[in-house]
Tab-separated table of C-alpha atoms in Angstrom:
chain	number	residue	atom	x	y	z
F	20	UNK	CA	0.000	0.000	0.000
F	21	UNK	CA	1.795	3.591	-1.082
F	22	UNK	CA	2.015	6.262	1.429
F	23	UNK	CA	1.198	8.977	-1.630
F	24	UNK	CA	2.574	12.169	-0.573
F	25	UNK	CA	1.951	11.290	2.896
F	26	UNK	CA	5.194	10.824	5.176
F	27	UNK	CA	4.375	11.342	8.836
F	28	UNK	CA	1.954	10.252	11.018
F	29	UNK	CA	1.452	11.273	14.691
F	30	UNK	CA	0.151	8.589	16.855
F	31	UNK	CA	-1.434	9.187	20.549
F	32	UNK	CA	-0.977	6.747	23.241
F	33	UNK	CA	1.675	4.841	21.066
F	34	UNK	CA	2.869	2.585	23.528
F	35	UNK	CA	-0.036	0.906	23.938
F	36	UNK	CA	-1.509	-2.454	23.036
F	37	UNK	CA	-3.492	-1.520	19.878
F	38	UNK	CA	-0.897	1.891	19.034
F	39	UNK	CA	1.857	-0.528	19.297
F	40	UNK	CA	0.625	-2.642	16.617
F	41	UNK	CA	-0.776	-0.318	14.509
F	42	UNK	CA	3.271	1.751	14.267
F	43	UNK	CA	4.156	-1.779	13.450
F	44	UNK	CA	2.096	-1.621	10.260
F	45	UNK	CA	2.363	1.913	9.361
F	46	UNK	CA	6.413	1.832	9.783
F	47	UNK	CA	5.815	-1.764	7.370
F	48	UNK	CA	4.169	0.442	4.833
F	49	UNK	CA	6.813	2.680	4.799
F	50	UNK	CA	5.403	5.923	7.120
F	51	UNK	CA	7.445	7.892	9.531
F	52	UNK	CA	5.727	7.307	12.783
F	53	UNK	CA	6.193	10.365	15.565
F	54	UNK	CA	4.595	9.161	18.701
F	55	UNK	CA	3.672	9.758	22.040
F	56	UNK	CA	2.413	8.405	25.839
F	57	UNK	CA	2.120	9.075	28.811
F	58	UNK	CA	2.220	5.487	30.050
F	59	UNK	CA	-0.816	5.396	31.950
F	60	UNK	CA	-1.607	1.906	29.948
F	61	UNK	CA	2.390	0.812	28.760
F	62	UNK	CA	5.469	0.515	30.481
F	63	UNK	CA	8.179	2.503	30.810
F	64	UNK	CA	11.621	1.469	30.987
F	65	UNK	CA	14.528	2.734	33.311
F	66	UNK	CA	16.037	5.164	30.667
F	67	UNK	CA	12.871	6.394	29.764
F	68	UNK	CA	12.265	5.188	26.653
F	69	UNK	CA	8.749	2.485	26.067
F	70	UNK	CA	9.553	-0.887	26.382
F	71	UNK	CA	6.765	-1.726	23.615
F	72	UNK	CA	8.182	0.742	21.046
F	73	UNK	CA	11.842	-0.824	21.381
F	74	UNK	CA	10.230	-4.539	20.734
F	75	UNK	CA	8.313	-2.247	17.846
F	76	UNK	CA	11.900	-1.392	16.507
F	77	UNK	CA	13.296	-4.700	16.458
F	78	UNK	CA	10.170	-5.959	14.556
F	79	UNK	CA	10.661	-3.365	11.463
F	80	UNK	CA	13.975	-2.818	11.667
F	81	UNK	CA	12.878	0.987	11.828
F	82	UNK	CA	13.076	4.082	14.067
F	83	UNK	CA	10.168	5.474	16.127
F	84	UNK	CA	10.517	9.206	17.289
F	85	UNK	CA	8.882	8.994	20.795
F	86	UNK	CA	7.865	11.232	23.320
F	87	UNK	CA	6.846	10.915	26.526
F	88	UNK	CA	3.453	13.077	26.979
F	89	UNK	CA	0.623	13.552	27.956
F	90	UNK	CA	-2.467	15.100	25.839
F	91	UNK	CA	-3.490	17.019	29.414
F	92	UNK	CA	-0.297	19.048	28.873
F	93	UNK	CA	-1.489	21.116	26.001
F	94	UNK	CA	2.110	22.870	26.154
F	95	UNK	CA	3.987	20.147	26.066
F	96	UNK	CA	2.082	18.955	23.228
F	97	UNK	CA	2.590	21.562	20.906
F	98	UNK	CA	5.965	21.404	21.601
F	99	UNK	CA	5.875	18.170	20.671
F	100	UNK	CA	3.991	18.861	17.529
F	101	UNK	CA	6.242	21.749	16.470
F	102	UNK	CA	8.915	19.586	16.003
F	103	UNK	CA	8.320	18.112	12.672
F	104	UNK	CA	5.431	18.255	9.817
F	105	UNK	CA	2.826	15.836	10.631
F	106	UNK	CA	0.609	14.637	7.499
F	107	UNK	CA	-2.147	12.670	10.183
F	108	UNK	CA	-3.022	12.116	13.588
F	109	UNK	CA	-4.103	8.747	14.986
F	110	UNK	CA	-5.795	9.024	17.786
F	111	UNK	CA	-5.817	6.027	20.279
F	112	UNK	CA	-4.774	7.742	23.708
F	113	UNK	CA	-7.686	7.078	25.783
F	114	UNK	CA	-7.825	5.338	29.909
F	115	UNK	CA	-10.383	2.434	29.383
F	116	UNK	CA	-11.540	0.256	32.174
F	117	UNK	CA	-15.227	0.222	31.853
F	118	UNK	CA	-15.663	-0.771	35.881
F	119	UNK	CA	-12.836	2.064	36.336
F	120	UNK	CA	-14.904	4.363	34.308
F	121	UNK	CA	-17.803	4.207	36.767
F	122	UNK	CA	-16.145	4.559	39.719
F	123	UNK	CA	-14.201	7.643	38.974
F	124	UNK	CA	-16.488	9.589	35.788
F	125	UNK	CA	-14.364	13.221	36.435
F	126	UNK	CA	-10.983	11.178	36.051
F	127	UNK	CA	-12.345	10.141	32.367
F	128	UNK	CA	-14.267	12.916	31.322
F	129	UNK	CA	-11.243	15.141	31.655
F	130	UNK	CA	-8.315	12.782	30.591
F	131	UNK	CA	-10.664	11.234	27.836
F	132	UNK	CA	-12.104	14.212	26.537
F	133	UNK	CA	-10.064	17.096	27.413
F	134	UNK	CA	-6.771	15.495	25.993
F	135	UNK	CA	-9.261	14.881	22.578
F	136	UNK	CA	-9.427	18.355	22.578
F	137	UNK	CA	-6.552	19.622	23.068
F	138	UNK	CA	-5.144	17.658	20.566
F	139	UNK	CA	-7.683	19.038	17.900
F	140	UNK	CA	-6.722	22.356	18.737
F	141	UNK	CA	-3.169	21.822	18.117
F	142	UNK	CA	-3.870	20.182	15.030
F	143	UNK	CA	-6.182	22.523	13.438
F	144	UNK	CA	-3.453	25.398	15.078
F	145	UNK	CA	-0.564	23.526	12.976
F	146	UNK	CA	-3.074	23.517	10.229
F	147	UNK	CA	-3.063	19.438	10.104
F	148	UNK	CA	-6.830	18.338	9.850
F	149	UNK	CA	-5.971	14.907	8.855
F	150	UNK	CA	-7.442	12.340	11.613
F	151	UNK	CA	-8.017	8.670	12.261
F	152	UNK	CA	-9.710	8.409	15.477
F	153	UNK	CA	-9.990	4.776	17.432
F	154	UNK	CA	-13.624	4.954	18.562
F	155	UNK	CA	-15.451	1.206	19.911
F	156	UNK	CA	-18.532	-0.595	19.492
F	157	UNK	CA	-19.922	0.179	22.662
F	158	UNK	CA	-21.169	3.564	21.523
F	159	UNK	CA	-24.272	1.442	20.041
F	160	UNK	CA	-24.979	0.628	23.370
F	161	UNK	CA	-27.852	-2.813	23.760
F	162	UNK	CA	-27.951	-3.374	19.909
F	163	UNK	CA	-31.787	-3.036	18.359
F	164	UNK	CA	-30.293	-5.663	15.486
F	165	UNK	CA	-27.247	-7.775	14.647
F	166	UNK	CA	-25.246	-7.482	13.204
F	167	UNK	CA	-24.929	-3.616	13.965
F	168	UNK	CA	-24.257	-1.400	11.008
F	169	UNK	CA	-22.507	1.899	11.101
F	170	UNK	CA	-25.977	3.444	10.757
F	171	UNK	CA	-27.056	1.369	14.207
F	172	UNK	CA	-28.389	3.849	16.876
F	173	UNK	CA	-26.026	5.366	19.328
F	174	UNK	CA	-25.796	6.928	22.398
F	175	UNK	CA	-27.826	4.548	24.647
F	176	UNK	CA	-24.558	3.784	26.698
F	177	UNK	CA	-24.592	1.952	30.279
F	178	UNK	CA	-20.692	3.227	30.867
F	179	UNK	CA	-18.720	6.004	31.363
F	180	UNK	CA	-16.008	4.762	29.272
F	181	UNK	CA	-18.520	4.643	26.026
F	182	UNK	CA	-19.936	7.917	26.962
F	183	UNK	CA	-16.601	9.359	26.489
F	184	UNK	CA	-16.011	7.689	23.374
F	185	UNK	CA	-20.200	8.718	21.903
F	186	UNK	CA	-19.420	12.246	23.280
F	187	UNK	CA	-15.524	12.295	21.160
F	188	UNK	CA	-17.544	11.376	18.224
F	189	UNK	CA	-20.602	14.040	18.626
F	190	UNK	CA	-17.230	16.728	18.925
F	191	UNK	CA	-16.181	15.391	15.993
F	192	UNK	CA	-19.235	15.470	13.782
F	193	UNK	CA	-19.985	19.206	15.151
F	194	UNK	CA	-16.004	20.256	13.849
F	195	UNK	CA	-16.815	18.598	10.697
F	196	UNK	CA	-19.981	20.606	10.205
F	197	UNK	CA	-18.295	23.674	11.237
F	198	UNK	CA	-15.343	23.718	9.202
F	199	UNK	CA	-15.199	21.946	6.421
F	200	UNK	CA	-11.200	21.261	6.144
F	201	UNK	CA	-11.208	18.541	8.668
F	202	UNK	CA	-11.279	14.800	6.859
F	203	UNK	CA	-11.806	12.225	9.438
F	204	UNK	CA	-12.532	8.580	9.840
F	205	UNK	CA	-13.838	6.938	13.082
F	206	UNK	CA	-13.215	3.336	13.287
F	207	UNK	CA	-15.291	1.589	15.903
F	208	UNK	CA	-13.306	-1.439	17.038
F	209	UNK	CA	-15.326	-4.335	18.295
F	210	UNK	CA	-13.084	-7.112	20.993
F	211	UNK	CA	-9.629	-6.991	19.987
F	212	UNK	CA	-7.087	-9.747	21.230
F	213	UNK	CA	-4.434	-11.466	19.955
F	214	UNK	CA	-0.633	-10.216	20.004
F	215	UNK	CA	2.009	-9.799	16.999
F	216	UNK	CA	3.424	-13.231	15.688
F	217	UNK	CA	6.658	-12.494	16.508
F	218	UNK	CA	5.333	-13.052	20.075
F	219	UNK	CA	7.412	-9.500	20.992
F	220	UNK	CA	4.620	-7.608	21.411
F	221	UNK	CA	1.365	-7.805	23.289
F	222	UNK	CA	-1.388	-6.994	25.656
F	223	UNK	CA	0.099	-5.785	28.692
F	224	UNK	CA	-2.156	-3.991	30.861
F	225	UNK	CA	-0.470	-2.573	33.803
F	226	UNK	CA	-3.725	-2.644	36.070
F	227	UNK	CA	-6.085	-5.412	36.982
F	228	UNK	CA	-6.312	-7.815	33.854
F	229	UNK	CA	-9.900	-7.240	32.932
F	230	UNK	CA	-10.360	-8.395	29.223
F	231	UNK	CA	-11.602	-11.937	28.518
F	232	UNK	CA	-7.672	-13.309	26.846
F	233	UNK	CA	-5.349	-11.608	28.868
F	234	UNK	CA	-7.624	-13.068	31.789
F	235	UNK	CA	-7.858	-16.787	29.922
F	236	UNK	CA	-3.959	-16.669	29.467
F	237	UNK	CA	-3.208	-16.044	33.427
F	238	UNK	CA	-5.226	-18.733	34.923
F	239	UNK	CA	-3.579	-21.191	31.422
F	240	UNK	CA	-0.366	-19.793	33.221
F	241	UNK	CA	-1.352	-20.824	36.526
F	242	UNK	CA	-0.806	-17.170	37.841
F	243	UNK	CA	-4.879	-17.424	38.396
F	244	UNK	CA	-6.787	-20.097	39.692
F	245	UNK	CA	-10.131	-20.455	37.559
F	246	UNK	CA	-11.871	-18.012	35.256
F	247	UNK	CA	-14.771	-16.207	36.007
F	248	UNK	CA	-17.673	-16.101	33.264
F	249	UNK	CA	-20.384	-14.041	33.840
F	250	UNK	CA	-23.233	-14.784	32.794
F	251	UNK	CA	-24.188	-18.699	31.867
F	252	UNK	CA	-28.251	-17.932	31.241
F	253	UNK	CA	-28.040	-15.447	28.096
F	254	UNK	CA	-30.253	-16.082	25.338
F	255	UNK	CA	-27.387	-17.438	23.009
F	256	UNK	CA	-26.092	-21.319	22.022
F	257	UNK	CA	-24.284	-22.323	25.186
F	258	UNK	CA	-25.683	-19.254	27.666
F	259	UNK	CA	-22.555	-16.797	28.012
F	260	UNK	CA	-22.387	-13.113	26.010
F	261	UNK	CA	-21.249	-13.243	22.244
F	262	UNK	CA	-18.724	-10.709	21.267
F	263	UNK	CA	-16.774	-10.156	17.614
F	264	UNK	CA	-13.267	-11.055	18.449
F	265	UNK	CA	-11.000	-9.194	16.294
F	266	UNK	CA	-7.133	-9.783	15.806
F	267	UNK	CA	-5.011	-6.959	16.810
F	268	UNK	CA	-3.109	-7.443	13.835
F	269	UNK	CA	-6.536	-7.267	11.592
F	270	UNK	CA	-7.372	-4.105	13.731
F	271	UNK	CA	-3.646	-2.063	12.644
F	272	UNK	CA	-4.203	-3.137	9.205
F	273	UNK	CA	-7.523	-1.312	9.319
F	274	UNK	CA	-6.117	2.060	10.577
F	275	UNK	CA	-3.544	1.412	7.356
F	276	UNK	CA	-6.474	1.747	5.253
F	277	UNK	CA	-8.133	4.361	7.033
F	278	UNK	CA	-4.963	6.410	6.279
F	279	UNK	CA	-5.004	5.523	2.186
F	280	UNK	CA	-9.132	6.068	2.318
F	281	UNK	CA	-8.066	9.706	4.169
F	282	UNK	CA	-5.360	10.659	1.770
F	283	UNK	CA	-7.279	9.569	-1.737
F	284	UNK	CA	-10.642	11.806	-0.872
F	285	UNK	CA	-11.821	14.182	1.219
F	286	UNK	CA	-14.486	12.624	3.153
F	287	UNK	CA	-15.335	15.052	5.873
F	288	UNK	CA	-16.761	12.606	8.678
F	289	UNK	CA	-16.659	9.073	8.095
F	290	UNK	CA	-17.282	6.042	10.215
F	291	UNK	CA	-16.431	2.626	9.830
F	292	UNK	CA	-16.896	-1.029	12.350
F	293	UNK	CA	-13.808	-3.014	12.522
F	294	UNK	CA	-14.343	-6.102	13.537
F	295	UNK	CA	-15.153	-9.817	11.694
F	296	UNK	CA	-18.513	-10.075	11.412
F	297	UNK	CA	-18.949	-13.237	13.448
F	298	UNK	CA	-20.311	-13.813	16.846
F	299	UNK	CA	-18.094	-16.050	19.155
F	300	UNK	CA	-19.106	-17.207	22.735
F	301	UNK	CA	-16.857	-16.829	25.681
F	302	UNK	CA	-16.890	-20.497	26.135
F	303	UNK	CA	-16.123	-21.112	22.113
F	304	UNK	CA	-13.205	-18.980	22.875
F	305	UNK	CA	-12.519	-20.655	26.050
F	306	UNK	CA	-12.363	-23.911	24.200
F	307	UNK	CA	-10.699	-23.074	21.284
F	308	UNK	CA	-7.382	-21.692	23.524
F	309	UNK	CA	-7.125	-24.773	24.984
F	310	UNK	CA	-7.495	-27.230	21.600
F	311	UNK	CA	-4.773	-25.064	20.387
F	312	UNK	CA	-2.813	-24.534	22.907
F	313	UNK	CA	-2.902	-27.511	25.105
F	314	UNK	CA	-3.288	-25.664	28.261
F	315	UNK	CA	-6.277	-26.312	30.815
F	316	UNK	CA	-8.432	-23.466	31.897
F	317	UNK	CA	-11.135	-24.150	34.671
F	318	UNK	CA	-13.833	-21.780	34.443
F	319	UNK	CA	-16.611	-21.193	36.976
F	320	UNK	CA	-19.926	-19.597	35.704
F	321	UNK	CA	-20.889	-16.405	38.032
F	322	UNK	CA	-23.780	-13.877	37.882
F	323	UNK	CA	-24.326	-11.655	35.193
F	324	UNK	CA	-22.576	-7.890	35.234
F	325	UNK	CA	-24.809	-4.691	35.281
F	326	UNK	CA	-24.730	-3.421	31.439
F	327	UNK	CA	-23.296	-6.497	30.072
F	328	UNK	CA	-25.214	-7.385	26.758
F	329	UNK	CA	-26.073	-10.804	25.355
F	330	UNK	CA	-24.455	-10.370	21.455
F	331	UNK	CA	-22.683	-7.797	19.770
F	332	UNK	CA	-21.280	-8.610	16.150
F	333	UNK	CA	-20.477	-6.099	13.401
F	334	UNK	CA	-21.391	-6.225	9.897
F	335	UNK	CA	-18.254	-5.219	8.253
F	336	UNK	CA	-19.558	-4.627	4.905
F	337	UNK	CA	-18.710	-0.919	4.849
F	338	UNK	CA	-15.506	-1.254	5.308
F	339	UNK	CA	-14.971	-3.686	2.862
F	340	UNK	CA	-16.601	-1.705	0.526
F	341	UNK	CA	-14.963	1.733	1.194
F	342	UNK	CA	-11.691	0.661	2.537
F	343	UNK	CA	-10.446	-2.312	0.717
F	344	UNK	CA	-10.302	-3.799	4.231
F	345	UNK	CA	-11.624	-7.237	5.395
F	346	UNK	CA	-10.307	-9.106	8.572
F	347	UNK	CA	-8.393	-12.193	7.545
F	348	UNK	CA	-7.326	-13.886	10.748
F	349	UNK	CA	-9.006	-16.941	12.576
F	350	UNK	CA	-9.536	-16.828	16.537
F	351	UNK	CA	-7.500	-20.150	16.252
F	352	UNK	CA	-4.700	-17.396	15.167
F	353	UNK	CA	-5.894	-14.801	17.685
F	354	UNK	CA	-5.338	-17.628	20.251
F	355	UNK	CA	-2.120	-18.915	18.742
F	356	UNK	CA	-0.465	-15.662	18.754
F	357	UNK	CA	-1.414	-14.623	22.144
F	358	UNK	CA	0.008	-17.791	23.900
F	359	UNK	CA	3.044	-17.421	22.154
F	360	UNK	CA	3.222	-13.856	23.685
F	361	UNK	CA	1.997	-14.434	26.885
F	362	UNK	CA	4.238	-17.737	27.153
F	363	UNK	CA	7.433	-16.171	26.090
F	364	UNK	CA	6.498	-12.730	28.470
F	365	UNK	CA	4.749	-14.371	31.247
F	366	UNK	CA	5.284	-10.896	33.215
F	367	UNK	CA	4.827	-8.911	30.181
F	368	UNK	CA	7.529	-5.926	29.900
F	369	UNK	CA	7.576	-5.663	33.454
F	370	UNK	CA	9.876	-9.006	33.781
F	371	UNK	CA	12.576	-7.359	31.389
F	372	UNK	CA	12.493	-3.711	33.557
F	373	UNK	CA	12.242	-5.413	36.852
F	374	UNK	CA	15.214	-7.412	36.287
F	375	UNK	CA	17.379	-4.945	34.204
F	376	UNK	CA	17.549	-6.681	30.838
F	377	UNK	CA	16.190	-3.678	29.228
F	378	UNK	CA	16.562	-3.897	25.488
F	379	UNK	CA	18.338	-1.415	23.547
């Protein structure tokens, strides 16, 4: 895929599991990547530098220009953004624990949404109006059909989290109205998991592990005794909630071809599902780590959560259509690749800064 005229791209909250990735396919398709974090979700090693970002360099073979900051420190940012020409911003800095979210609302209002705009009035004061920004299914709130089109209702959100993530995109479609420079894709990302098949990079969140296969992998690793489903008695094939499991990998890709959509027309506001357009059960995906893995992982069936939903499950169609994009990978491959990560880095970064093996 050409870059066109296109050289540099500015990526938020780079060191993460998802911005990670995605540098890994945009330095692969031959953009200069400028990025930054604050490493509220990534680890930071002792000289300062993201431990992520340096397994990111020894993937490609190429350079990342990284600094450390944070989108609350408008300042700092358009320091930062002084620095160089950027071409596009992709936008994936966000804090994202849904149970987090609901506990303290202020603490993600403000980082969520403040940093988002901040960052769109340094962009629009370095005259760069060029944005992919990583939005999520859960701004459909309880779907009214499956699977959920881009057109699907929005806004009827049982989190804080999504509420930032609606509100981000209301901002967005306002600017867009307003001023008609701004060109702008929203993906919404359904349930990404998985890890790079290098097994070098991965999902390493530095708080309580709270997604379904970082959660699967610790008890297959013994660091947790049994799994906890919630929710055995929803109206789907075996009882427990059906998501749209997405590879990582399939998910940077997508932002690749956000990019090429962005730089071929000017499309004002446009938004797009990323996902694979099938439903999978939490016990399908229970079952299918362990046939291809070989690990064991006891599971114990609890209550259901406040604002969990039975099904969720994109139709992709759009994206397809508009993008050139289709996910490729199986969850036997999302599976695959996350064992080998989370086998390989049973502490995640952490292991390598605890016991001073930093890579450089």
């Amino acid at each position: 895929m050409t870059t066109g005229d296109w050289k540099t791209i500015f990526v938020t909250g780079g060191a993460g599991y998802i911005g990670s990735h995605c540098i890994v396919e945009l330095l692969e398709s031959g953009y200069n990547v400028v990025a930054i974090d604050n490493f509220t979700n990534s680890v930071i090693e002792e000289d300062g530098k993201s431990a992520a970002l340096k397994r990111v360099e020894k993937i490609t073979g190429k350079k990342v220009t990284f600094h450390n900051c944070d989108l609350l420190d408008k300042e700092r940012l358009e320091e930062v953004f002084s620095k160089q020409k950027i071409d596009c911003v992709i936008h994936f800095a966000a804090i994202k624990a849904v149970g987090e979210s609901m506990q303290i609302p202020l603490h993600y209002y403000r980082n969520n949404m403040i940093g988002a705009i901040n960052l769109l009035e340094v962009m629009k004061a370095a005259g760069c109006f060029q944005l992919v920004f990583s939005s999520s299914c859960v701004v459909y709130g309880e779907p009214k059909s499956l699977p959920i089109t881009e057109d699907h209702p929005t806004g009827n959100i049982t989190n804080v989290y999504g509420r930032t993530k609606y509100f981000i995109e209301e901002m967005l479609n306002d600017i867009t109205a307003a001023e008609k420079n701004w060109n702008i894709i929203s993906l919404r990302y359904f349930n990404p998991v998985g890890a790079h098949p290098s097994g070098l990079i991965g999902e390493d969140p530095t708080k309580k592990y709270t997604n379904l296969m970082p959660y699967i992998s610790q008890v297959a690793m013994g660091f947790k005794p049994e799994l906890s489903i919630f929710g055995g008695d929803y109206p789907t094939k075996d009882g427990t909630g059906i998501r749209d499991y997405i590879h990582v990998v399939d998910l940077a890709t997508g932002h690749v071809a956000a990019l090429s959509a962005l730089y071929r027309k000017h499309l004002r506001l446009r938004v797009y599902n990323l996902g694979t357009g099938k439903g999978v059960s939490v016990l399908e995906l229970v079952r299918t780590f362990e046939k291809v893995t070989g690990a064991s992982v006891p599971y114990v069936i609890k209550n259901r959560r406040e604002g969990d939903i039975s099904a969720m499950y994109a139709d992709t169609r759009l994206a397809e259509e508009e993008l050139g994009w289709k996910a490729k990978l199986t969850v036997e491959q999302m599976c695959r690749d996350f064992w080998r990560w989370q086998s390989t880095n049973p502490h995640g970064y952490r292991s390598s800064v605890k016991n001073g093996n930093s890579e450089k």
